[in-house]
PDB file of N, CA and C and ligand atoms in Angstrom:
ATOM      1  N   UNK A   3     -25.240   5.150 -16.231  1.00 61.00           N
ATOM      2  CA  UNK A   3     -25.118   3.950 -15.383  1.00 61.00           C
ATOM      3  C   UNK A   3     -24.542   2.802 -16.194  1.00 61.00           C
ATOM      4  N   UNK A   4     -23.459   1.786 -15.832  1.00 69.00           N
ATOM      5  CA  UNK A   4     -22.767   0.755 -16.463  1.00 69.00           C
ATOM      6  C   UNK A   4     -23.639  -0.357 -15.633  1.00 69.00           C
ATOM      7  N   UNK A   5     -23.385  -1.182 -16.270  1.00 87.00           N
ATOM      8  CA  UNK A   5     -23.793  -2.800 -16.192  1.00 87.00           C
ATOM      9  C   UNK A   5     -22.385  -3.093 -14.963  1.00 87.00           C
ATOM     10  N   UNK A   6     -22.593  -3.867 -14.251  1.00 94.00           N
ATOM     11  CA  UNK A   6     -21.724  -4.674 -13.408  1.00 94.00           C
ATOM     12  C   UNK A   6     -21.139  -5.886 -13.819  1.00 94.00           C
ATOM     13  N   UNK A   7     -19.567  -6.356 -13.547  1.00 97.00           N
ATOM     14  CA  UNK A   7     -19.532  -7.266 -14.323  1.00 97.00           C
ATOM     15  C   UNK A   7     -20.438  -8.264 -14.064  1.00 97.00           C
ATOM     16  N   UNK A   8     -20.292  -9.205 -14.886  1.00 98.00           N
ATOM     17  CA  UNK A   8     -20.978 -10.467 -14.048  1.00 98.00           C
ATOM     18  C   UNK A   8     -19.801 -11.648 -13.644  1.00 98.00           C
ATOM     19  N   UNK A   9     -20.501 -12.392 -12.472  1.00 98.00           N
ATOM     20  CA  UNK A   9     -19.537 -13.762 -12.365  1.00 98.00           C
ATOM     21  C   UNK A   9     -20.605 -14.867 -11.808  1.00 98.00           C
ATOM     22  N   UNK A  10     -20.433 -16.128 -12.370  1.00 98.00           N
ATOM     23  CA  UNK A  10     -21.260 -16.941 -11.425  1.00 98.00           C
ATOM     24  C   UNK A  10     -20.385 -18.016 -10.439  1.00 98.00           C
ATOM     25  N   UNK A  11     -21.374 -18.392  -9.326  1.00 98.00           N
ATOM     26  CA  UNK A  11     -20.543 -19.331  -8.512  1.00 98.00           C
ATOM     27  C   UNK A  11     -21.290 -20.684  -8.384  1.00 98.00           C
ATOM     28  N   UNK A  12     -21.018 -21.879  -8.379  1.00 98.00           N
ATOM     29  CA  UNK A  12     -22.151 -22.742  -7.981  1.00 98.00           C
ATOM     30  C   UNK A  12     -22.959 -22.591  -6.890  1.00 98.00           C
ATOM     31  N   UNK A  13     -24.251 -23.155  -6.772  1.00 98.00           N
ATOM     32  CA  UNK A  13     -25.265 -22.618  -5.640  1.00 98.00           C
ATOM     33  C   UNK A  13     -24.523 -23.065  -4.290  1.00 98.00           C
ATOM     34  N   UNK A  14     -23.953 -24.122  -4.169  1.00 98.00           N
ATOM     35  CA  UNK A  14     -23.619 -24.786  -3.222  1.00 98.00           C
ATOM     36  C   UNK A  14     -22.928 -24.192  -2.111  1.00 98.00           C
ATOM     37  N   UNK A  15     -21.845 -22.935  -2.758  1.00 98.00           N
ATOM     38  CA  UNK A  15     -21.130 -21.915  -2.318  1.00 98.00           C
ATOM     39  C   UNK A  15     -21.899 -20.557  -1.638  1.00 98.00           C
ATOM     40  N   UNK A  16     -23.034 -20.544  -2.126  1.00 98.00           N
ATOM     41  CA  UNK A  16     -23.311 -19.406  -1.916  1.00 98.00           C
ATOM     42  C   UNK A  16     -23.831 -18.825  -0.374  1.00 98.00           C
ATOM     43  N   UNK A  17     -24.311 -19.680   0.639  1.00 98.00           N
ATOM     44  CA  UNK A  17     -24.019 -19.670   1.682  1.00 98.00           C
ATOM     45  C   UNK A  17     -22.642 -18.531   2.648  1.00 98.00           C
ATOM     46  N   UNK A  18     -21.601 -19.852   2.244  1.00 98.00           N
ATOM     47  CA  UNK A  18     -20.206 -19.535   2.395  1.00 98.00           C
ATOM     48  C   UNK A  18     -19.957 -18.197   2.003  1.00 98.00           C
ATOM     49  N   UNK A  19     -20.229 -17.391   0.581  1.00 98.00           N
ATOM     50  CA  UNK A  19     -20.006 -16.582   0.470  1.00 98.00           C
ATOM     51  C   UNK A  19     -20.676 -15.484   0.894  1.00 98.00           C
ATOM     52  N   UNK A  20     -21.968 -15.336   1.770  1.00 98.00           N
ATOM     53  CA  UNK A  20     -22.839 -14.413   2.441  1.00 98.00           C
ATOM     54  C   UNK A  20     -22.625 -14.533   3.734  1.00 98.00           C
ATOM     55  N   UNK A  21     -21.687 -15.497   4.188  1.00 98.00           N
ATOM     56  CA  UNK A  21     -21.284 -15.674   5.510  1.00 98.00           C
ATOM     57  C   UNK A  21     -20.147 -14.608   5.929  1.00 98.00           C
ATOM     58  N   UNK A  22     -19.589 -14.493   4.483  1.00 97.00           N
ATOM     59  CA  UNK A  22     -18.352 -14.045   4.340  1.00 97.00           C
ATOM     60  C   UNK A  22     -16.941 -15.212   4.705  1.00 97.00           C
ATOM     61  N   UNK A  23     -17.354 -16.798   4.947  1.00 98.00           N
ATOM     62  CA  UNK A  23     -16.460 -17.821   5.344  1.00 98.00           C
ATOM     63  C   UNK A  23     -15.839 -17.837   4.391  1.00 98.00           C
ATOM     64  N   UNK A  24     -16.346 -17.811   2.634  1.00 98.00           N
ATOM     65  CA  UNK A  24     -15.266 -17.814   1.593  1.00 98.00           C
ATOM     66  C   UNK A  24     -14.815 -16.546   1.222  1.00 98.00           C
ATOM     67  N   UNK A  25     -13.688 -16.178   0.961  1.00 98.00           N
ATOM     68  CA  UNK A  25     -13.106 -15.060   0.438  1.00 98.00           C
ATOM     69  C   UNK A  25     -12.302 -14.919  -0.897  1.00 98.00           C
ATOM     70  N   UNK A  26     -12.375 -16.266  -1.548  1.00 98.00           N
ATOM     71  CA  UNK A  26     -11.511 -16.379  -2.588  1.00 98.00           C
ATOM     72  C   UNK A  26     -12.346 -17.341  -3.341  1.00 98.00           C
ATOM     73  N   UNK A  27     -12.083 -16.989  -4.912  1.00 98.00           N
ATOM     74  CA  UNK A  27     -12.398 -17.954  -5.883  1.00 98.00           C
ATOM     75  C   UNK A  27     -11.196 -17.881  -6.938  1.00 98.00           C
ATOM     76  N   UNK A  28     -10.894 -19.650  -7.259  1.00 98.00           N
ATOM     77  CA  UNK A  28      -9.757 -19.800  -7.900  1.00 98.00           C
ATOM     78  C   UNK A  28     -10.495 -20.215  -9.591  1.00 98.00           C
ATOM     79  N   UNK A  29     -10.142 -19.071 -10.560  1.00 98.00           N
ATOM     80  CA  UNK A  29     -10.779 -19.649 -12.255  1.00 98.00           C
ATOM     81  C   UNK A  29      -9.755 -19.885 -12.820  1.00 98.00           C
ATOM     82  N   UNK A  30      -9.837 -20.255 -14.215  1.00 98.00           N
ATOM     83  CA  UNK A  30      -9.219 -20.360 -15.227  1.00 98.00           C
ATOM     84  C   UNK A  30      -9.013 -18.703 -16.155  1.00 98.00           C
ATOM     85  N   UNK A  31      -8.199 -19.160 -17.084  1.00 98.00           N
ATOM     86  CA  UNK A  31      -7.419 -17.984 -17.772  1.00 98.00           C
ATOM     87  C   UNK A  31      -8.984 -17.352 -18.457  1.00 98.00           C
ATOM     88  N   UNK A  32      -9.764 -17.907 -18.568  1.00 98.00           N
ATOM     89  CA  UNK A  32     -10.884 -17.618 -19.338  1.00 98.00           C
ATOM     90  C   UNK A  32     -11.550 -16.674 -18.164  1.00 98.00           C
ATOM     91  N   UNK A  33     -11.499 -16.470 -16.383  1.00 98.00           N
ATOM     92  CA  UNK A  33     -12.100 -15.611 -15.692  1.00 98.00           C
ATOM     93  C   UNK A  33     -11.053 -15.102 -15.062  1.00 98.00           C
ATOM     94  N   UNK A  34      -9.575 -14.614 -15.623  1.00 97.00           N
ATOM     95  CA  UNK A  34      -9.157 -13.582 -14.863  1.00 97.00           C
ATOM     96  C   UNK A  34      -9.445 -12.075 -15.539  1.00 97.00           C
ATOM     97  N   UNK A  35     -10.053 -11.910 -15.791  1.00 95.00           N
ATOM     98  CA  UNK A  35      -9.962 -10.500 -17.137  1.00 95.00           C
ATOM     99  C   UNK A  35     -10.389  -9.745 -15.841  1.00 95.00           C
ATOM    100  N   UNK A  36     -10.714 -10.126 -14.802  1.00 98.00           N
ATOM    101  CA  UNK A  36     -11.536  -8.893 -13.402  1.00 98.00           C
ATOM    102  C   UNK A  36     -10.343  -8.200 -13.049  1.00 98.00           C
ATOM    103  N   UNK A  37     -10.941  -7.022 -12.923  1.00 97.00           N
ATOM    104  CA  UNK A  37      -9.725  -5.773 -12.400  1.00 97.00           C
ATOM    105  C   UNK A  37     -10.090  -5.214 -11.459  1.00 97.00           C
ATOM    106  N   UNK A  38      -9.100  -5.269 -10.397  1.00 98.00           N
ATOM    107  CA  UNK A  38      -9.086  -4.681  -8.729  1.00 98.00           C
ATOM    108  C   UNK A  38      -9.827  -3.554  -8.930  1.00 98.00           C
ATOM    109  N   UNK A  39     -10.612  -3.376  -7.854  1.00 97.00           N
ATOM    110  CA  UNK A  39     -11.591  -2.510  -7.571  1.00 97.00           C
ATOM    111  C   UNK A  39     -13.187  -2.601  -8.066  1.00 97.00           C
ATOM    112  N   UNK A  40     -13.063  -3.519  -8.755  1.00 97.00           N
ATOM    113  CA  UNK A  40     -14.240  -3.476  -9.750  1.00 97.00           C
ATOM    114  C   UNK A  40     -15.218  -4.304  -9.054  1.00 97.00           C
ATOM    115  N   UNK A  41     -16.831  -3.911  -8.863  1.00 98.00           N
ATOM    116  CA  UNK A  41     -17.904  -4.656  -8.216  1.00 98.00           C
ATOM    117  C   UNK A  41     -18.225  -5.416  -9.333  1.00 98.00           C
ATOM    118  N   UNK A  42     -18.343  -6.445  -8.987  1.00 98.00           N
ATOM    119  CA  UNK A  42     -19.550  -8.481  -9.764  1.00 98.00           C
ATOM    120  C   UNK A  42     -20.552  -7.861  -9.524  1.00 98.00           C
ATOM    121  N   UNK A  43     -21.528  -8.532 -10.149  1.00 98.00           N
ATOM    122  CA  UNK A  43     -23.064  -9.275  -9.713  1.00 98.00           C
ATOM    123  C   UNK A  43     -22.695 -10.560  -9.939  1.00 98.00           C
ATOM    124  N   UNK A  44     -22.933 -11.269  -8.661  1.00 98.00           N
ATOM    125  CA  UNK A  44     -22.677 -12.469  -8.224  1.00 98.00           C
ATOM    126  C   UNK A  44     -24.289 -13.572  -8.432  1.00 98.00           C
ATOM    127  N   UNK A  45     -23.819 -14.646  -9.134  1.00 98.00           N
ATOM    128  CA  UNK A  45     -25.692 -15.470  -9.440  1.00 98.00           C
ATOM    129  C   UNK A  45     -25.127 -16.221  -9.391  1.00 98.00           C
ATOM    130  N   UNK A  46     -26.441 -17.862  -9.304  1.00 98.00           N
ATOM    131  CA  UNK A  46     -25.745 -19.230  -8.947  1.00 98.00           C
ATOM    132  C   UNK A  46     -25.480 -19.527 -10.339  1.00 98.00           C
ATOM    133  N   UNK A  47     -24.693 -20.474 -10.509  1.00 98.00           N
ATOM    134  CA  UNK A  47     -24.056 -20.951 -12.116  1.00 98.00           C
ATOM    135  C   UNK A  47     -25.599 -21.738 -12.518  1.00 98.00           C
ATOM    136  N   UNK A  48     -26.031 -22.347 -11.535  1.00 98.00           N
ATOM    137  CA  UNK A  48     -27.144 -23.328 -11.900  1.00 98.00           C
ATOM    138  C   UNK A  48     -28.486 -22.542 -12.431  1.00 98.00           C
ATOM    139  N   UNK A  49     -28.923 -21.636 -11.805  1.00 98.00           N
ATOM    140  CA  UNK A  49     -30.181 -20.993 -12.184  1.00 98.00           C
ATOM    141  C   UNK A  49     -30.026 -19.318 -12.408  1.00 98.00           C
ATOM    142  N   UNK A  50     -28.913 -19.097 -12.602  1.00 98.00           N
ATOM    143  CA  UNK A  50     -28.415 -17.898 -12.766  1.00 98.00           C
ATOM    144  C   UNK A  50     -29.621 -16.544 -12.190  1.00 98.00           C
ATOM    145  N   UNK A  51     -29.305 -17.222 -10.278  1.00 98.00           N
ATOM    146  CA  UNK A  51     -30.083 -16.259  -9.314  1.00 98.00           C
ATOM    147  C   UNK A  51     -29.400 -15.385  -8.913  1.00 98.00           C
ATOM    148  N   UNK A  52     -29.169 -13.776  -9.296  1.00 98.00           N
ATOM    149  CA  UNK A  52     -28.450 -13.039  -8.226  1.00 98.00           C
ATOM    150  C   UNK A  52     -28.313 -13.010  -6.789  1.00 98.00           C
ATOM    151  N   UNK A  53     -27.090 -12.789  -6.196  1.00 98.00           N
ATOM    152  CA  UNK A  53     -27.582 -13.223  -4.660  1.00 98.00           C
ATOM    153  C   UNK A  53     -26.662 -12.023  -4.087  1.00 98.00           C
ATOM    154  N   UNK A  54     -25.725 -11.766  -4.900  1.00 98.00           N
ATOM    155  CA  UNK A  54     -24.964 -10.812  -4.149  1.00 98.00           C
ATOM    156  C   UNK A  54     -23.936  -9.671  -4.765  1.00 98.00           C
ATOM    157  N   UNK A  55     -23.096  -8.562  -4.570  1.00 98.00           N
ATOM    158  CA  UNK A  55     -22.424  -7.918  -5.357  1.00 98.00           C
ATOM    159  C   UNK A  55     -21.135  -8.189  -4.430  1.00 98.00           C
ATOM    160  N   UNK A  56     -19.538  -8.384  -5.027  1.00 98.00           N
ATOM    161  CA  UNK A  56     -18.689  -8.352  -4.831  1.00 98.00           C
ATOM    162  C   UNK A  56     -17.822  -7.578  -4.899  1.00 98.00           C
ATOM    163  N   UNK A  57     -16.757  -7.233  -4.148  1.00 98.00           N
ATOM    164  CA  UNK A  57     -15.692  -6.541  -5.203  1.00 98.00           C
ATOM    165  C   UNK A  57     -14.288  -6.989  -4.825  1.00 98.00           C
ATOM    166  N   UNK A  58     -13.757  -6.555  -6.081  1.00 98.00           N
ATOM    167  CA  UNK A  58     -12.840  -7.686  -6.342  1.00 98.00           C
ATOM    168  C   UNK A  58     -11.507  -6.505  -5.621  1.00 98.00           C
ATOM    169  N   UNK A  59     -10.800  -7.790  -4.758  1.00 98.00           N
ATOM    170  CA  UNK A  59      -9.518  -6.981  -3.898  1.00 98.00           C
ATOM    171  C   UNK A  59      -8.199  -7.823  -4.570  1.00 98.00           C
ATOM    172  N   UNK A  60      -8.133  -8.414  -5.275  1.00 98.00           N
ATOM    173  CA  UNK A  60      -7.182  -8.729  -6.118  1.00 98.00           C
ATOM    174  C   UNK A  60      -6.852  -9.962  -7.084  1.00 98.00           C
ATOM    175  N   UNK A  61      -6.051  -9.851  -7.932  1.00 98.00           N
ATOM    176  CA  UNK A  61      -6.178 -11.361  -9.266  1.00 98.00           C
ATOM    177  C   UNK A  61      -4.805 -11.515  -8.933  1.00 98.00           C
ATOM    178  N   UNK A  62      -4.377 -12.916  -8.889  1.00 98.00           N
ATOM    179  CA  UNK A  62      -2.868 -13.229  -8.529  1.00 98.00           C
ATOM    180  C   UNK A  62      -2.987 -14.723  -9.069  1.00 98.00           C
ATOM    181  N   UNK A  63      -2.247 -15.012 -10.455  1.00 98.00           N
ATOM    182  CA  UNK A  63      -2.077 -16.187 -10.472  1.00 98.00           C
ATOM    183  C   UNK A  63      -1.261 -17.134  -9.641  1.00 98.00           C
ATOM    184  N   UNK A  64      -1.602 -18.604  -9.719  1.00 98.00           N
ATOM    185  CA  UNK A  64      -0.965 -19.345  -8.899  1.00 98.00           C
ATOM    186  C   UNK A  64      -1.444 -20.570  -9.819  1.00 98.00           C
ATOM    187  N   UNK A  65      -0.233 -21.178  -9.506  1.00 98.00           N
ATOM    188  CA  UNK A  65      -0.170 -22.866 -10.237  1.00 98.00           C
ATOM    189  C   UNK A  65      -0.850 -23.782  -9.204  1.00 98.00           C
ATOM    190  N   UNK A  66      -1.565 -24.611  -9.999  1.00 98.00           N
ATOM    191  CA  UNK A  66      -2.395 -25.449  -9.287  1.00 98.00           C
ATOM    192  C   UNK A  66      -1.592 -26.254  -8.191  1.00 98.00           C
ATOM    193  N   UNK A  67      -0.256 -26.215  -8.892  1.00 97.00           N
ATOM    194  CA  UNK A  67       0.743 -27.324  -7.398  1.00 97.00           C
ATOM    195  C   UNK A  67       1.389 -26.724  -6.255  1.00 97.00           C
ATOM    196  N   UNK A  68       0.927 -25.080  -6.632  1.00 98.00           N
ATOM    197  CA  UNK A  68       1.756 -24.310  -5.475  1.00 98.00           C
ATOM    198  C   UNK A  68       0.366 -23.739  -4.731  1.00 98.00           C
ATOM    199  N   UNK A  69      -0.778 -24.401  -4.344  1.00 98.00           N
ATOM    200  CA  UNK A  69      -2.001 -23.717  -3.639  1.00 98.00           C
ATOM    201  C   UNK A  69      -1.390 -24.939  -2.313  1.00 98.00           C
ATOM    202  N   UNK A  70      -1.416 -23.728  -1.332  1.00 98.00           N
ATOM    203  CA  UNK A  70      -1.808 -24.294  -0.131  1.00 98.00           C
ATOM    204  C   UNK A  70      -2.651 -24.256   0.821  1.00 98.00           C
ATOM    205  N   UNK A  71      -2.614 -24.620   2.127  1.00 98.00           N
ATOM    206  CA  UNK A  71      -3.821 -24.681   3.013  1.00 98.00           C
ATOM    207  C   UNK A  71      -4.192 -23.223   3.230  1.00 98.00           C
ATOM    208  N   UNK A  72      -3.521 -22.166   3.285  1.00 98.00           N
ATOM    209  CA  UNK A  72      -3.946 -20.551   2.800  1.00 98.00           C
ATOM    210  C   UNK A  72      -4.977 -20.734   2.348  1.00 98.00           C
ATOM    211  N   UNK A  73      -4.998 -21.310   0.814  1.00 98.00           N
ATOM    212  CA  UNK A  73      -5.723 -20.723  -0.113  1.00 98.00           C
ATOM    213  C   UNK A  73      -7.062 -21.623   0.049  1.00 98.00           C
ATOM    214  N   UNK A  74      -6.920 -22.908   0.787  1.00 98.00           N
ATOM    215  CA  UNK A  74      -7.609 -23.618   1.322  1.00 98.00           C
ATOM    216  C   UNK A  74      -8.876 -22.998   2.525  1.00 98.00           C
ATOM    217  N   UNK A  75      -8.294 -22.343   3.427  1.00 98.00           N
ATOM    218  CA  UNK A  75      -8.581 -21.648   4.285  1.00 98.00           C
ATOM    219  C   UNK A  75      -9.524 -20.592   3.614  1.00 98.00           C
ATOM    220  N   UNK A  76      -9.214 -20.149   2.823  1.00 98.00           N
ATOM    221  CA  UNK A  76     -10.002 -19.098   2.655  1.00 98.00           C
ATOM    222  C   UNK A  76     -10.956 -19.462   1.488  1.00 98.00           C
ATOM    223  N   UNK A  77     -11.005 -20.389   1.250  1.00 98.00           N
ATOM    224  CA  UNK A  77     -12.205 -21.161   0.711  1.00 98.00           C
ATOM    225  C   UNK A  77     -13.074 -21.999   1.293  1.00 98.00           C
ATOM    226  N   UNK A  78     -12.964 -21.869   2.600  1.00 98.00           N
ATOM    227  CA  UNK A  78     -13.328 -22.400   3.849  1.00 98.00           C
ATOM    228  C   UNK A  78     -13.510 -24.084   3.282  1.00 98.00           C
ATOM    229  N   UNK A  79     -12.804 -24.832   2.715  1.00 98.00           N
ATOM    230  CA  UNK A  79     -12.074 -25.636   2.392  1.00 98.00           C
ATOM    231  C   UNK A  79     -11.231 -26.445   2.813  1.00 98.00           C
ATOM    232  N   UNK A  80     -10.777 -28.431   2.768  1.00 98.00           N
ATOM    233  CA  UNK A  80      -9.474 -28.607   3.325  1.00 98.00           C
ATOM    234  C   UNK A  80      -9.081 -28.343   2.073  1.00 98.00           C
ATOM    235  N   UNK A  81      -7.600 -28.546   1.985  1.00 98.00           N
ATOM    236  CA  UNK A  81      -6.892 -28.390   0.891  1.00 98.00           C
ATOM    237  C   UNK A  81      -6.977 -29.749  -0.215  1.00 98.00           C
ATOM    238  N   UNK A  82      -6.713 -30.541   0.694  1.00 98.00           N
ATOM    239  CA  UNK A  82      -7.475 -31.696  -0.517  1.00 98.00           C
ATOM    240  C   UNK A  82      -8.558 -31.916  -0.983  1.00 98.00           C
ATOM    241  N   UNK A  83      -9.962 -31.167  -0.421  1.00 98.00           N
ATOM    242  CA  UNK A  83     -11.195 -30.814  -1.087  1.00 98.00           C
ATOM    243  C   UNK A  83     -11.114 -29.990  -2.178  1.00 98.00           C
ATOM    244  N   UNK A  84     -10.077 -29.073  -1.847  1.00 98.00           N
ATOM    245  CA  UNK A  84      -9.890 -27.871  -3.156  1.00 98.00           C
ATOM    246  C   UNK A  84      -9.380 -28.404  -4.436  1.00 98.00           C
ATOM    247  N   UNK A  85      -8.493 -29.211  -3.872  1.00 98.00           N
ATOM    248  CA  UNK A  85      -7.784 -29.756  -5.458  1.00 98.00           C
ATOM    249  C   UNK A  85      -8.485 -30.677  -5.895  1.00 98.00           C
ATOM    250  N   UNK A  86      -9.470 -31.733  -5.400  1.00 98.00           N
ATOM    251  CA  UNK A  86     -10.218 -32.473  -6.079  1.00 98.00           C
ATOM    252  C   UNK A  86     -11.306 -31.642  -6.840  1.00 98.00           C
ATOM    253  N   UNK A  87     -11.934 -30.673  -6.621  1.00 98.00           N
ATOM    254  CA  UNK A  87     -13.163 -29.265  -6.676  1.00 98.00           C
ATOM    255  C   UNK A  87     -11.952 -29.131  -8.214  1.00 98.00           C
ATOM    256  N   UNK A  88     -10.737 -28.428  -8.025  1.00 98.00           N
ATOM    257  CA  UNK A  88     -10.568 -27.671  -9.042  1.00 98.00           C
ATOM    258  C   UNK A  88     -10.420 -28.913  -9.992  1.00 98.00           C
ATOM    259  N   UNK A  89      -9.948 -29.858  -9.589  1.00 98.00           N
ATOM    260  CA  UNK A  89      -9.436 -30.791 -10.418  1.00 98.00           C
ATOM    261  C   UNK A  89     -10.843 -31.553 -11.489  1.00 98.00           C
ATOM    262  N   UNK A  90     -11.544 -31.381 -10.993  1.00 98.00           N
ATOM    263  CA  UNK A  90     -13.271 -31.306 -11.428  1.00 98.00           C
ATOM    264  C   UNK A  90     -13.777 -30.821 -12.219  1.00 98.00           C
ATOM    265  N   UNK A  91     -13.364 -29.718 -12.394  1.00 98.00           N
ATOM    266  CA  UNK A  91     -13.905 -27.984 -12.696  1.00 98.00           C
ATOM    267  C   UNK A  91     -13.491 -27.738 -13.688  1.00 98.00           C
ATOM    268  N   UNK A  92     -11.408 -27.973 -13.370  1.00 98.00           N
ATOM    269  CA  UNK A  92     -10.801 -27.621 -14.721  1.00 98.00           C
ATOM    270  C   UNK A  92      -9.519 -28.889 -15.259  1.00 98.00           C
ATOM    271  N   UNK A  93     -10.184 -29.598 -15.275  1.00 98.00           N
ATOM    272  CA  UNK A  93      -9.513 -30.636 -15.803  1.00 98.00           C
ATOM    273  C   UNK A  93      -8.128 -30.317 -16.312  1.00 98.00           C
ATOM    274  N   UNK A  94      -6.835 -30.940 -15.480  1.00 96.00           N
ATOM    275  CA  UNK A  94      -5.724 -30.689 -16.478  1.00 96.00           C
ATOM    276  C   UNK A  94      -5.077 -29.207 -16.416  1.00 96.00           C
ATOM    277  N   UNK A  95      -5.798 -28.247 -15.883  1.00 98.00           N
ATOM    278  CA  UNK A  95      -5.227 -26.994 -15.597  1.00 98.00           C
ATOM    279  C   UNK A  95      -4.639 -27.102 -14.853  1.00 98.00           C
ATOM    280  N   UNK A  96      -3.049 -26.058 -14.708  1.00 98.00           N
ATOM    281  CA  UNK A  96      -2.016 -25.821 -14.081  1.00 98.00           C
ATOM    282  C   UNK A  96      -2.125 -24.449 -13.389  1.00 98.00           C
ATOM    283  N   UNK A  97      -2.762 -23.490 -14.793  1.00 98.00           N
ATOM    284  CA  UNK A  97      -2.171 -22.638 -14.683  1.00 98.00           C
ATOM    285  C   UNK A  97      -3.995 -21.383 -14.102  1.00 98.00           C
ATOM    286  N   UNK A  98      -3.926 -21.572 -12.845  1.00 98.00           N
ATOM    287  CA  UNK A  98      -5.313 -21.014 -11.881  1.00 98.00           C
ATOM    288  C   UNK A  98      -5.158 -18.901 -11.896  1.00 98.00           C
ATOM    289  N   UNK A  99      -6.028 -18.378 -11.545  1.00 98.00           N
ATOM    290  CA  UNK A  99      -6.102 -16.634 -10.838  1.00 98.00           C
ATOM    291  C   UNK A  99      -6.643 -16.746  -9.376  1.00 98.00           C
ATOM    292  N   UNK A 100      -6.058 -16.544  -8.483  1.00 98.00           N
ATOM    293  CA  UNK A 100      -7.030 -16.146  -7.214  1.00 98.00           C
ATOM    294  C   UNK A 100      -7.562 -15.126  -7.352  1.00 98.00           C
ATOM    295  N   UNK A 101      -8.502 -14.916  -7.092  1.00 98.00           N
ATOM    296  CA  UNK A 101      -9.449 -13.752  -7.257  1.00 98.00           C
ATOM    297  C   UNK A 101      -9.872 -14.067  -5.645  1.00 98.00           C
ATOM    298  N   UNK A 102      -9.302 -12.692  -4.839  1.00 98.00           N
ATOM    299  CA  UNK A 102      -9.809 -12.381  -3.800  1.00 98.00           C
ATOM    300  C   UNK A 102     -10.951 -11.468  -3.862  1.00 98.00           C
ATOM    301  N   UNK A 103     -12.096 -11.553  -2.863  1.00 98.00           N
ATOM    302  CA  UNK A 103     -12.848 -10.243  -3.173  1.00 98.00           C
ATOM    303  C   UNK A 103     -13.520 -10.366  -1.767  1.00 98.00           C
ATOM    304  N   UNK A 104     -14.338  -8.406  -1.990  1.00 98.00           N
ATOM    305  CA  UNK A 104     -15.043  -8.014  -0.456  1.00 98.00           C
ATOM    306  C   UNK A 104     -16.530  -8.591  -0.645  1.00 98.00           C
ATOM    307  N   UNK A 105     -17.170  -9.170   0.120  1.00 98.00           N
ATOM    308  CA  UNK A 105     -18.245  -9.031   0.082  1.00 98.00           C
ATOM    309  C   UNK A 105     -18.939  -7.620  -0.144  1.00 98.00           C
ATOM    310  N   UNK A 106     -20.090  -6.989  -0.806  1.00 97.00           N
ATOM    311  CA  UNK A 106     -20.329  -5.770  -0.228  1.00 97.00           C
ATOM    312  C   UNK A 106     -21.895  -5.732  -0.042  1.00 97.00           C
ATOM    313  N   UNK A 107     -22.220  -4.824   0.842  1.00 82.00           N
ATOM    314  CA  UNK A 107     -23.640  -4.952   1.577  1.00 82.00           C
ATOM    315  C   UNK A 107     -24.768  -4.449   0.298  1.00 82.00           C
TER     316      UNK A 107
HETATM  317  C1  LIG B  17     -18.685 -21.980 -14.429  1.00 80.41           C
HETATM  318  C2  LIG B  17     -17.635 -22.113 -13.391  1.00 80.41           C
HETATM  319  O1  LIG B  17     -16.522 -22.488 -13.647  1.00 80.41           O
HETATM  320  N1  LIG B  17     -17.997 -21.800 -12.135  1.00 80.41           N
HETATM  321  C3  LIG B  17     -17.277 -21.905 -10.971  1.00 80.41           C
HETATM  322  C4  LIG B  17     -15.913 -22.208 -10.907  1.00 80.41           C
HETATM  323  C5  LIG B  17     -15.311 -22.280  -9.688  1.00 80.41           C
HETATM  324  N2  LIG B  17     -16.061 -22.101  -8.556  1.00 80.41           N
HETATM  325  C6  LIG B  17     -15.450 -22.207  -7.232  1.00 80.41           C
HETATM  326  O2  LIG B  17     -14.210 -21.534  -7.128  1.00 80.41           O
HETATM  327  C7  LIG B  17     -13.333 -22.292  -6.277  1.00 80.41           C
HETATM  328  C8  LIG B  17     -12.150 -22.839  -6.985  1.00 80.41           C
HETATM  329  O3  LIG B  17     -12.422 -23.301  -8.240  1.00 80.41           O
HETATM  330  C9  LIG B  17     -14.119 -23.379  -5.736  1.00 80.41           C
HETATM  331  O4  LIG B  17     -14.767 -22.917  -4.594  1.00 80.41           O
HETATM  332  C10 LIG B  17     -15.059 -23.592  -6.924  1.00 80.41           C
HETATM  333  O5  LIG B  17     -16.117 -24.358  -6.683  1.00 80.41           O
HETATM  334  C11 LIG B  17     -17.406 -21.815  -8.633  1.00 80.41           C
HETATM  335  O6  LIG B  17     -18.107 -21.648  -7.610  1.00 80.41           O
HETATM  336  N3  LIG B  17     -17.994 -21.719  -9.835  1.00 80.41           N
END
């Protein structure tokens, strides 16, 4: 038996993501290393609570100036909430991964 990767999300999200309303999380170069197909254990960043397992349906970089209301959308997000969020998060970064993934039961 292997360990699952891990990823955390802030608690705030985690809702959204058991709703299945979010479908995407945008990291830095430091969290694209995830490879398609592969199941998370998903915990809050804050109290590092498991809440859920993921799996990941694809990594696609994208520059922070080319995200649009898409990527908005599926962060159940406006788009100018997203860029202030990333702009927060990762100060000064350009260079983002979408990481799409399935919820799984
Ligand atoms: C330690 C650390 O970086 N944790 C993160 C980073 C990002 N995110 C979310 O991904 C999307 C785009 O950044 C937005 O929904 C973010 O809030 C998150 O939940 N937790």
């Amino acid at each position: 038996m292997s360990e699952l990767t891990p990823i955390s999300f802030f608690s705030r999200f985690e809702d959204d993501i058991l709703s299945g309303a979010k479908t995407i999380t945008l990291r830095d170069e430091s969290e694209s290393h995830f490879k398609v197909g592969e199941t998370l254990s998903v915990s809050t960043f804050e109290e590092d609570r498991w809440f859920c397992n993921i799996k990941v349906l694809s990594v696609t970089k994208v520059a922070f100036h080319h995200l649009t209301e898409d990527h908005a959308e599926q962060e159940n997000m406006s788009l100018e909430f997203l860029k202030s969020l990333i702009q927060e998060v990762y100060p000064g970064v350009e260079e983002l991964f979408e990481i799409k993934f399935q919820l799984l039961n």
